[in-house]
PDB file of C-alpha atoms in Angstrom:
ATOM      1  CA  MET A 153       0.000  -0.001   0.003  1.00 42.00           C
ATOM      2  CA  VAL A 154       2.824   2.357   0.908  1.00 42.00           C
ATOM      3  CA  ALA A 155       4.523   1.602  -2.395  1.00 43.00           C
ATOM      4  CA  VAL A 156       1.357   2.225  -4.388  1.00 43.00           C
ATOM      5  CA  SER A 157       0.630   5.566  -2.744  1.00 45.00           C
ATOM      6  CA  THR A 158       4.229   6.642  -3.138  1.00 45.00           C
ATOM      7  CA  ALA A 159       4.090   5.826  -6.865  1.00 45.00           C
ATOM      8  CA  ALA A 160       0.822   7.719  -7.315  1.00 45.00           C
ATOM      9  CA  MET A 161       2.185  10.779  -5.513  1.00 46.00           C
ATOM     10  CA  ALA A 162       5.303  10.703  -7.663  1.00 46.00           C
ATOM     11  CA  SER A 163       3.283  10.479 -10.876  1.00 45.00           C
ATOM     12  CA  SER A 164       1.092  13.422  -9.848  1.00 46.00           C
ATOM     13  CA  LEU A 165       4.139  15.502  -9.059  1.00 45.00           C
ATOM     14  CA  LEU A 166       5.568  14.674 -12.439  1.00 44.00           C
ATOM     15  CA  LEU A 167       2.374  15.525 -14.331  1.00 46.00           C
ATOM     16  CA  ARG A 168       1.668  18.916 -12.698  1.00 47.00           C
ATOM     17  CA  PRO A 169       4.807  20.659 -13.942  1.00 46.00           C
ATOM     18  CA  ARG A 170       4.059  19.438 -17.475  1.00 47.00           C
ATOM     19  CA  ALA A 171       0.525  20.874 -17.406  1.00 44.00           C
ATOM     20  CA  SER A 172       1.717  24.145 -15.996  1.00 43.00           C
ATOM     21  CA  PHE A 173       4.477  24.233 -18.555  1.00 43.00           C
ATOM     22  CA  ARG A 174       1.946  23.888 -21.354  1.00 47.00           C
ATOM     23  CA  ARG A 175      -0.188  26.678 -19.949  1.00 49.00           C
ATOM     24  CA  ALA A 176       2.837  28.908 -19.674  1.00 48.00           C
ATOM     25  CA  LEU A 177       3.742  28.539 -23.319  1.00 51.00           C
ATOM     26  CA  PRO A 178       3.241  31.736 -25.373  1.00 55.00           C
ATOM     27  CA  PRO A 179       0.466  31.677 -28.016  1.00 56.00           C
ATOM     28  CA  PRO A 180       1.562  30.454 -31.455  1.00 53.00           C
ATOM     29  CA  PRO A 181       2.451  33.078 -34.025  1.00 52.00           C
ATOM     30  CA  PRO A 182      -0.293  34.006 -36.473  1.00 51.00           C
ATOM     31  CA  SER A 183      -0.631  31.650 -39.381  1.00 48.00           C
ATOM     32  CA  SER A 184       0.485  32.682 -42.854  1.00 45.00           C
ATOM     33  CA  CYS A 185      -3.084  32.456 -44.097  1.00 45.00           C
ATOM     34  CA  TRP A 186      -3.816  35.806 -42.439  1.00 45.00           C
ATOM     35  CA  ALA A 187      -1.108  37.553 -44.442  1.00 46.00           C
ATOM     36  CA  LEU A 188      -2.662  38.963 -47.644  1.00 47.00           C
ATOM     37  CA  PRO A 189       0.271  40.725 -49.383  1.00 49.00           C
ATOM     38  CA  ALA A 190       1.133  37.604 -51.365  1.00 47.00           C
ATOM     39  CA  PRO A 191      -2.226  37.420 -53.201  1.00 46.00           C
ATOM     40  CA  ARG A 192      -2.062  41.170 -53.886  1.00 48.00           C
ATOM     41  CA  ILE A 193       1.359  40.833 -55.424  1.00 44.00           C
ATOM     42  CA  GLN A 194       0.089  37.969 -57.520  1.00 46.00           C
ATOM     43  CA  ALA A 195      -2.926  39.994 -58.668  1.00 43.00           C
ATOM     44  CA  ALA A 196      -0.638  42.861 -59.589  1.00 42.00           C
ATOM     45  CA  SER A 197       1.566  40.565 -61.609  1.00 45.00           C
ATOM     46  CA  THR A 198      -1.519  39.149 -63.311  1.00 45.00           C
ATOM     47  CA  GLN A 199      -2.641  42.627 -64.280  1.00 45.00           C
ATOM     48  CA  GLN A 200       0.805  43.372 -65.694  1.00 47.00           C
ATOM     49  CA  LYS A 201       0.669  40.202 -67.775  1.00 47.00           C
ATOM     50  CA  GLN A 202      -2.872  40.973 -68.988  1.00 45.00           C
ATOM     51  CA  PRO A 203      -3.115  44.669 -69.876  1.00 46.00           C
ATOM     52  CA  GLY A 204      -6.647  44.249 -71.214  1.00 45.00           C
ATOM     53  CA  LEU A 205      -7.922  43.207 -67.800  1.00 43.00           C
ATOM     54  CA  SER A 206      -6.214  46.135 -66.075  1.00 45.00           C
ATOM     55  CA  ALA A 207      -7.758  48.587 -68.546  1.00 44.00           C
ATOM     56  CA  ARG A 208     -11.166  47.116 -67.915  1.00 44.00           C
ATOM     57  CA  SER A 209     -10.725  47.311 -64.149  1.00 44.00           C
ATOM     58  CA  ASP A 210      -9.727  50.969 -64.481  1.00 45.00           C
ATOM     59  CA  GLY A 211     -12.883  51.640 -66.390  1.00 44.00           C
ATOM     60  CA  GLU A 212     -14.949  49.908 -63.726  1.00 45.00           C
ATOM     61  CA  ARG A 213     -13.308  52.095 -61.070  1.00 49.00           C
ATOM     62  CA  GLY A 214     -14.609  55.200 -62.792  1.00 48.00           C
ATOM     63  CA  ARG A 215     -11.490  56.211 -64.678  1.00 46.00           C
ATOM     64  CA  PRO A 216     -12.126  57.602 -68.175  1.00 46.00           C
ATOM     65  CA  ALA A 217     -11.739  55.010 -70.857  1.00 50.00           C
ATOM     66  CA  GLY A 218     -10.723  55.614 -74.451  1.00 48.00           C
ATOM     67  CA  THR A 219     -13.406  56.366 -77.067  1.00 43.00           C
ATOM     68  CA  ARG A 220     -13.309  54.898 -80.541  1.00 44.00           C
ATOM     69  CA  LEU A 221     -14.998  56.631 -83.445  1.00 39.00           C
ATOM     70  CA  TYR A 222     -16.010  54.649 -86.504  1.00 38.00           C
ATOM     71  CA  SER A 223     -16.706  56.236 -89.878  1.00 37.00           C
ATOM     72  CA  LEU A 224     -19.192  54.281 -91.950  1.00 42.00           C
ATOM     73  CA  ALA A 225     -20.670  55.030 -95.364  1.00 44.00           C
ATOM     74  CA  PRO A 226     -24.444  54.372 -95.311  1.00 44.00           C
ATOM     75  CA  TYR A 227     -24.946  53.433 -98.955  1.00 44.00           C
ATOM     76  CA  PRO A 228     -23.455  49.904 -98.860  1.00 44.00           C
ATOM     77  CA  LEU A 229     -25.633  49.058 -95.838  1.00 42.00           C
ATOM     78  CA  LEU A 230     -28.756  50.388 -97.523  1.00 45.00           C
ATOM     79  CA  LEU A 231     -27.969  48.487-100.684  1.00 46.00           C
ATOM     80  CA  ALA A 232     -27.389  45.283 -98.761  1.00 44.00           C
ATOM     81  CA  ALA A 233     -30.579  45.686 -96.741  1.00 44.00           C
ATOM     82  CA  LEU A 234     -32.991  46.881 -99.402  1.00 48.00           C
ATOM     83  CA  LEU A 235     -31.862  45.795-102.830  1.00 51.00           C
ATOM     84  CA  PRO A 236     -31.570  42.332-104.363  1.00 55.00           C
ATOM     85  CA  GLY A 237     -28.324  41.190-105.893  1.00 64.00           C
ATOM     86  CA  ALA A 238     -27.331  42.778-109.177  1.00 74.00           C
ATOM     87  CA  GLU A 239     -26.525  39.477-110.865  1.00 81.00           C
ATOM     88  CA  PRO A 240     -30.014  37.901-110.587  1.00 84.00           C
ATOM     89  CA  VAL A 241     -31.686  41.115-111.760  1.00 83.00           C
ATOM     90  CA  THR A 242     -29.239  41.400-114.650  1.00 85.00           C
ATOM     91  CA  ALA A 243     -29.960  37.789-115.626  1.00 87.00           C
ATOM     92  CA  VAL A 244     -33.731  38.447-115.591  1.00 86.00           C
ATOM     93  CA  PHE A 245     -33.436  41.597-117.670  1.00 89.00           C
ATOM     94  CA  ALA A 246     -30.859  40.179-120.111  1.00 89.00           C
ATOM     95  CA  PRO A 247     -33.334  38.962-122.790  1.00 91.00           C
ATOM     96  CA  PHE A 248     -35.227  42.261-122.823  1.00 89.00           C
ATOM     97  CA  VAL A 249     -32.012  44.265-122.899  1.00 90.00           C
ATOM     98  CA  GLU A 250     -30.817  42.305-125.921  1.00 90.00           C
ATOM     99  CA  LEU A 251     -34.160  42.975-127.579  1.00 89.00           C
ATOM    100  CA  VAL A 252     -33.913  46.710-126.940  1.00 88.00           C
ATOM    101  CA  LYS A 253     -30.411  46.757-128.432  1.00 87.00           C
ATOM    102  CA  THR A 254     -31.758  45.243-131.645  1.00 88.00           C
ATOM    103  CA  TRP A 255     -34.217  48.139-132.020  1.00 89.00           C
ATOM    104  CA  ASP A 256     -31.380  50.539-132.773  1.00 85.00           C
ATOM    105  CA  LEU A 257     -32.989  53.399-130.811  1.00 86.00           C
ATOM    106  CA  PRO A 258     -31.326  56.811-130.671  1.00 89.00           C
ATOM    107  CA  GLY A 259     -28.785  57.085-127.900  1.00 85.00           C
ATOM    108  CA  TRP A 260     -30.384  60.194-126.381  1.00 89.00           C
ATOM    109  CA  LEU A 261     -33.738  58.378-126.119  1.00 89.00           C
ATOM    110  CA  VAL A 262     -32.235  55.402-124.310  1.00 87.00           C
ATOM    111  CA  HIS A 263     -30.212  57.671-122.075  1.00 89.00           C
ATOM    112  CA  TRP A 264     -32.846  60.289-121.156  1.00 92.00           C
ATOM    113  CA  GLY A 265     -36.123  58.495-121.809  1.00 91.00           C
ATOM    114  CA  HIS A 266     -36.460  57.164-118.275  1.00 92.00           C
ATOM    115  CA  PRO A 267     -35.623  60.497-116.561  1.00 92.00           C
ATOM    116  CA  GLY A 268     -38.021  62.419-118.800  1.00 93.00           C
ATOM    117  CA  ASN A 269     -40.961  60.089-118.185  1.00 93.00           C
ATOM    118  CA  MET A 270     -40.364  59.979-114.438  1.00 95.00           C
ATOM    119  CA  ALA A 271     -40.114  63.767-114.216  1.00 95.00           C
ATOM    120  CA  VAL A 272     -43.574  64.098-115.809  1.00 95.00           C
ATOM    121  CA  VAL A 273     -45.033  61.535-113.391  1.00 95.00           C
ATOM    122  CA  LEU A 274     -43.383  63.189-110.373  1.00 95.00           C
ATOM    123  CA  PHE A 275     -44.412  66.792-111.042  1.00 94.00           C
ATOM    124  CA  ALA A 276     -47.754  66.225-112.797  1.00 93.00           C
ATOM    125  CA  MET A 277     -49.307  63.362-110.888  1.00 94.00           C
ATOM    126  CA  GLY A 278     -47.301  63.555-107.646  1.00 94.00           C
ATOM    127  CA  GLY A 279     -47.301  67.342-107.409  1.00 94.00           C
ATOM    128  CA  TYR A 280     -51.004  67.805-108.127  1.00 95.00           C
ATOM    129  CA  GLY A 281     -51.908  64.825-105.961  1.00 94.00           C
ATOM    130  CA  THR A 282     -49.977  66.356-103.054  1.00 94.00           C
ATOM    131  CA  TYR A 283     -51.795  69.660-103.577  1.00 94.00           C
ATOM    132  CA  LEU A 284     -55.140  67.866-103.420  1.00 94.00           C
ATOM    133  CA  GLY A 285     -54.056  66.174-100.201  1.00 93.00           C
ATOM    134  CA  PHE A 286     -53.490  69.576 -98.590  1.00 92.00           C
ATOM    135  CA  ARG A 287     -56.862  70.829 -99.884  1.00 92.00           C
ATOM    136  CA  ILE A 288     -58.569  67.863 -98.207  1.00 91.00           C
ATOM    137  CA  LYS A 289     -57.127  68.947 -94.897  1.00 88.00           C
ATOM    138  CA  LEU A 290     -57.329  72.734 -95.216  1.00 90.00           C
ATOM    139  CA  SER A 291     -60.290  73.507 -97.467  1.00 89.00           C
ATOM    140  CA  ASP A 292     -63.595  74.736 -95.997  1.00 90.00           C
ATOM    141  CA  ASP A 293     -65.549  74.107 -99.202  1.00 92.00           C
ATOM    142  CA  PRO A 294     -67.349  70.754 -98.937  1.00 91.00           C
ATOM    143  CA  GLU A 295     -67.606  70.392-102.724  1.00 93.00           C
ATOM    144  CA  GLU A 296     -63.895  71.053-103.267  1.00 93.00           C
ATOM    145  CA  LYS A 297     -63.011  68.700-100.445  1.00 92.00           C
ATOM    146  CA  ALA A 298     -65.196  65.936-101.902  1.00 93.00           C
ATOM    147  CA  LYS A 299     -63.552  66.264-105.346  1.00 94.00           C
ATOM    148  CA  ALA A 300     -60.129  66.244-103.768  1.00 94.00           C
ATOM    149  CA  LYS A 301     -60.916  63.118-101.767  1.00 92.00           C
ATOM    150  CA  ASP A 302     -61.987  61.394-104.984  1.00 93.00           C
ATOM    151  CA  LEU A 303     -59.019  62.438-107.154  1.00 94.00           C
ATOM    152  CA  HIS A 304     -56.174  62.448-104.609  1.00 94.00           C
ATOM    153  CA  PRO A 305     -55.890  58.649-104.121  1.00 92.00           C
ATOM    154  CA  LYS A 306     -56.295  58.007-107.853  1.00 93.00           C
ATOM    155  CA  LEU A 307     -53.430  60.318-108.814  1.00 94.00           C
ATOM    156  CA  LEU A 308     -51.054  58.965-106.193  1.00 92.00           C
ATOM    157  CA  ALA A 309     -51.940  55.375-107.018  1.00 92.00           C
ATOM    158  CA  GLY A 310     -51.108  56.170-110.643  1.00 93.00           C
ATOM    159  CA  MET A 311     -47.812  57.732-109.534  1.00 94.00           C
ATOM    160  CA  PHE A 312     -46.979  54.599-107.581  1.00 93.00           C
ATOM    161  CA  PHE A 313     -47.726  52.385-110.603  1.00 94.00           C
ATOM    162  CA  PHE A 314     -45.710  54.425-113.056  1.00 94.00           C
ATOM    163  CA  PHE A 315     -42.796  54.777-110.634  1.00 94.00           C
ATOM    164  CA  ALA A 316     -42.684  50.994-110.177  1.00 91.00           C
ATOM    165  CA  LEU A 317     -42.879  50.513-113.943  1.00 92.00           C
ATOM    166  CA  GLY A 318     -40.316  53.241-114.507  1.00 91.00           C
ATOM    167  CA  ALA A 319     -37.869  51.490-112.180  1.00 90.00           C
ATOM    168  CA  THR A 320     -37.691  48.631-114.678  1.00 90.00           C
ATOM    169  CA  GLY A 321     -37.094  51.203-117.422  1.00 89.00           C
ATOM    170  CA  GLY A 322     -34.205  52.709-115.434  1.00 91.00           C
ATOM    171  CA  VAL A 323     -32.585  49.307-114.946  1.00 91.00           C
ATOM    172  CA  THR A 324     -33.018  48.558-118.660  1.00 90.00           C
ATOM    173  CA  ALA A 325     -31.447  51.890-119.611  1.00 89.00           C
ATOM    174  CA  LEU A 326     -28.397  51.228-117.443  1.00 90.00           C
ATOM    175  CA  LEU A 327     -27.933  47.684-118.714  1.00 90.00           C
ATOM    176  CA  THR A 328     -28.371  48.819-122.319  1.00 89.00           C
ATOM    177  CA  SER A 329     -25.578  51.334-121.741  1.00 85.00           C
ATOM    178  CA  ASP A 330     -23.451  48.595-120.099  1.00 85.00           C
ATOM    179  CA  LYS A 331     -23.503  50.397-116.752  1.00 86.00           C
ATOM    180  CA  PRO A 332     -23.755  48.790-113.288  1.00 84.00           C
ATOM    181  CA  ILE A 333     -27.057  48.840-111.453  1.00 86.00           C
ATOM    182  CA  PHE A 334     -27.828  49.281-107.740  1.00 83.00           C
ATOM    183  CA  GLU A 335     -24.555  51.101-107.138  1.00 83.00           C
ATOM    184  CA  SER A 336     -25.781  54.657-106.914  1.00 89.00           C
ATOM    185  CA  PRO A 337     -27.698  56.789-104.388  1.00 92.00           C
ATOM    186  CA  HIS A 338     -30.348  57.226-107.063  1.00 93.00           C
ATOM    187  CA  ALA A 339     -31.177  53.509-106.903  1.00 90.00           C
ATOM    188  CA  VAL A 340     -31.223  53.523-103.102  1.00 90.00           C
ATOM    189  CA  THR A 341     -33.598  56.474-102.818  1.00 94.00           C
ATOM    190  CA  GLY A 342     -35.851  54.947-105.472  1.00 92.00           C
ATOM    191  CA  VAL A 343     -36.303  51.692-103.582  1.00 90.00           C
ATOM    192  CA  ILE A 344     -36.838  53.513-100.281  1.00 93.00           C
ATOM    193  CA  GLY A 345     -39.425  55.773-101.949  1.00 93.00           C
ATOM    194  CA  LEU A 346     -41.369  52.820-103.355  1.00 93.00           C
ATOM    195  CA  ALA A 347     -41.353  51.110 -99.952  1.00 93.00           C
ATOM    196  CA  LEU A 348     -42.681  54.261 -98.277  1.00 94.00           C
ATOM    197  CA  LEU A 349     -45.350  54.647-100.958  1.00 93.00           C
ATOM    198  CA  THR A 350     -46.519  51.118-100.154  1.00 92.00           C
ATOM    199  CA  ILE A 351     -46.915  52.070 -96.492  1.00 92.00           C
ATOM    200  CA  GLN A 352     -48.634  55.312 -97.477  1.00 92.00           C
ATOM    201  CA  SER A 353     -51.206  53.443 -99.550  1.00 90.00           C
ATOM    202  CA  ILE A 354     -52.100  51.225 -96.566  1.00 90.00           C
ATOM    203  CA  LEU A 355     -52.637  54.034 -94.048  1.00 89.00           C
ATOM    204  CA  PRO A 356     -56.013  55.321 -95.433  1.00 88.00           C
ATOM    205  CA  LYS A 357     -57.554  51.927 -94.769  1.00 87.00           C
ATOM    206  CA  LEU A 358     -56.829  52.425 -91.062  1.00 87.00           C
ATOM    207  CA  PHE A 359     -58.293  55.922 -90.742  1.00 84.00           C
ATOM    208  CA  GLU A 360     -61.658  54.734 -89.366  1.00 81.00           C
ATOM    209  CA  GLY A 361     -60.123  52.913 -86.427  1.00 80.00           C
ATOM    210  CA  ASN A 362     -57.484  55.555 -85.717  1.00 86.00           C
ATOM    211  CA  PRO A 363     -58.236  59.078 -87.008  1.00 82.00           C
ATOM    212  CA  GLY A 364     -54.859  60.295 -85.777  1.00 84.00           C
ATOM    213  CA  LEU A 365     -53.240  58.454 -88.660  1.00 87.00           C
ATOM    214  CA  ARG A 366     -54.506  61.200 -90.975  1.00 88.00           C
ATOM    215  CA  THR A 367     -51.813  63.508 -89.635  1.00 89.00           C
ATOM    216  CA  THR A 368     -49.236  60.761 -90.047  1.00 91.00           C
ATOM    217  CA  HIS A 369     -50.422  60.195 -93.594  1.00 92.00           C
ATOM    218  CA  GLY A 370     -49.989  63.869 -94.446  1.00 91.00           C
ATOM    219  CA  LEU A 371     -46.541  64.164 -92.900  1.00 92.00           C
ATOM    220  CA  LEU A 372     -45.356  60.952 -94.501  1.00 93.00           C
ATOM    221  CA  GLY A 373     -46.677  62.074 -97.884  1.00 93.00           C
ATOM    222  CA  SER A 374     -44.758  65.338 -97.659  1.00 93.00           C
ATOM    223  CA  GLY A 375     -41.634  63.433 -96.700  1.00 95.00           C
ATOM    224  CA  ILE A 376     -42.043  61.033 -99.623  1.00 95.00           C
ATOM    225  CA  MET A 377     -42.365  63.896-102.101  1.00 95.00           C
ATOM    226  CA  THR A 378     -39.240  65.504-100.664  1.00 95.00           C
ATOM    227  CA  LEU A 379     -37.416  62.196-101.014  1.00 96.00           C
ATOM    228  CA  PHE A 380     -38.471  61.860-104.642  1.00 96.00           C
ATOM    229  CA  LEU A 381     -37.224  65.384-105.377  1.00 96.00           C
ATOM    230  CA  ILE A 382     -33.839  64.314-104.020  1.00 96.00           C
ATOM    231  CA  HIS A 383     -34.186  61.115-106.054  1.00 96.00           C
ATOM    232  CA  ALA A 384     -34.754  63.184-109.204  1.00 95.00           C
ATOM    233  CA  ALA A 385     -31.681  65.349-108.508  1.00 95.00           C
ATOM    234  CA  LEU A 386     -29.551  62.251-107.964  1.00 94.00           C
ATOM    235  CA  GLY A 387     -30.914  60.772-111.187  1.00 93.00           C
ATOM    236  CA  LEU A 388     -29.969  63.896-113.121  1.00 93.00           C
ATOM    237  CA  GLN A 389     -26.493  63.713-111.631  1.00 93.00           C
ATOM    238  CA  LEU A 390     -26.250  60.042-112.617  1.00 91.00           C
ATOM    239  CA  GLY A 391     -27.383  60.782-116.168  1.00 90.00           C
ATOM    240  CA  ILE A 392     -24.792  63.516-116.598  1.00 92.00           C
ATOM    241  CA  SER A 393     -22.013  61.289-115.258  1.00 88.00           C
ATOM    242  CA  PHE A 394     -21.949  59.072-118.378  1.00 82.00           C
TER     243      PHE A 394
END
């Protein structure tokens, strides 16, 4: 018994200094995971290797970024969006063009026949039809307004028909003279004008459900006539160029 108690007392005396020694140890130094300079240095090196990312981050921080200006000619886009390819149209018109060449017409007639006919249609039918459109809106005479309402759509429908027919004449005149088609502002404005005339002819059918479209119809009609005046000037310029 004395030996057992002596051994237990000795073991307790040996264990107490060890426990107290552990409690007396200073706390371990902070781990390296709390130190953040290393990731920052790595991020900086990444930005140096990738200048595009650094420029984007500068822009996100509110710093002024560079501005790029692009100059773009509108005619190729309009031609691509609105006009069919020149080769299919040329292939369709080829038999008729060969027939016209066999007629041995005067050169001035082939060259200026299309512009002359279209000028008559534009100023006679289009001009007077536009005047009647204004009289419908502004006249106080019921009889005059009734006549204008009857004649106005007929004149402009005729203008639309002859313009569409005249477009084929213009293509024939260019092909007969061995000139390219669909490569001029005159062709672009012509196609745009015919498309707007199509919309203009649909609007009167919607007047009953939406009377406000009458104002839109008048403004669009004035814009179409202005466009066709520009179209005529471009056509004259094209005719003089060859």
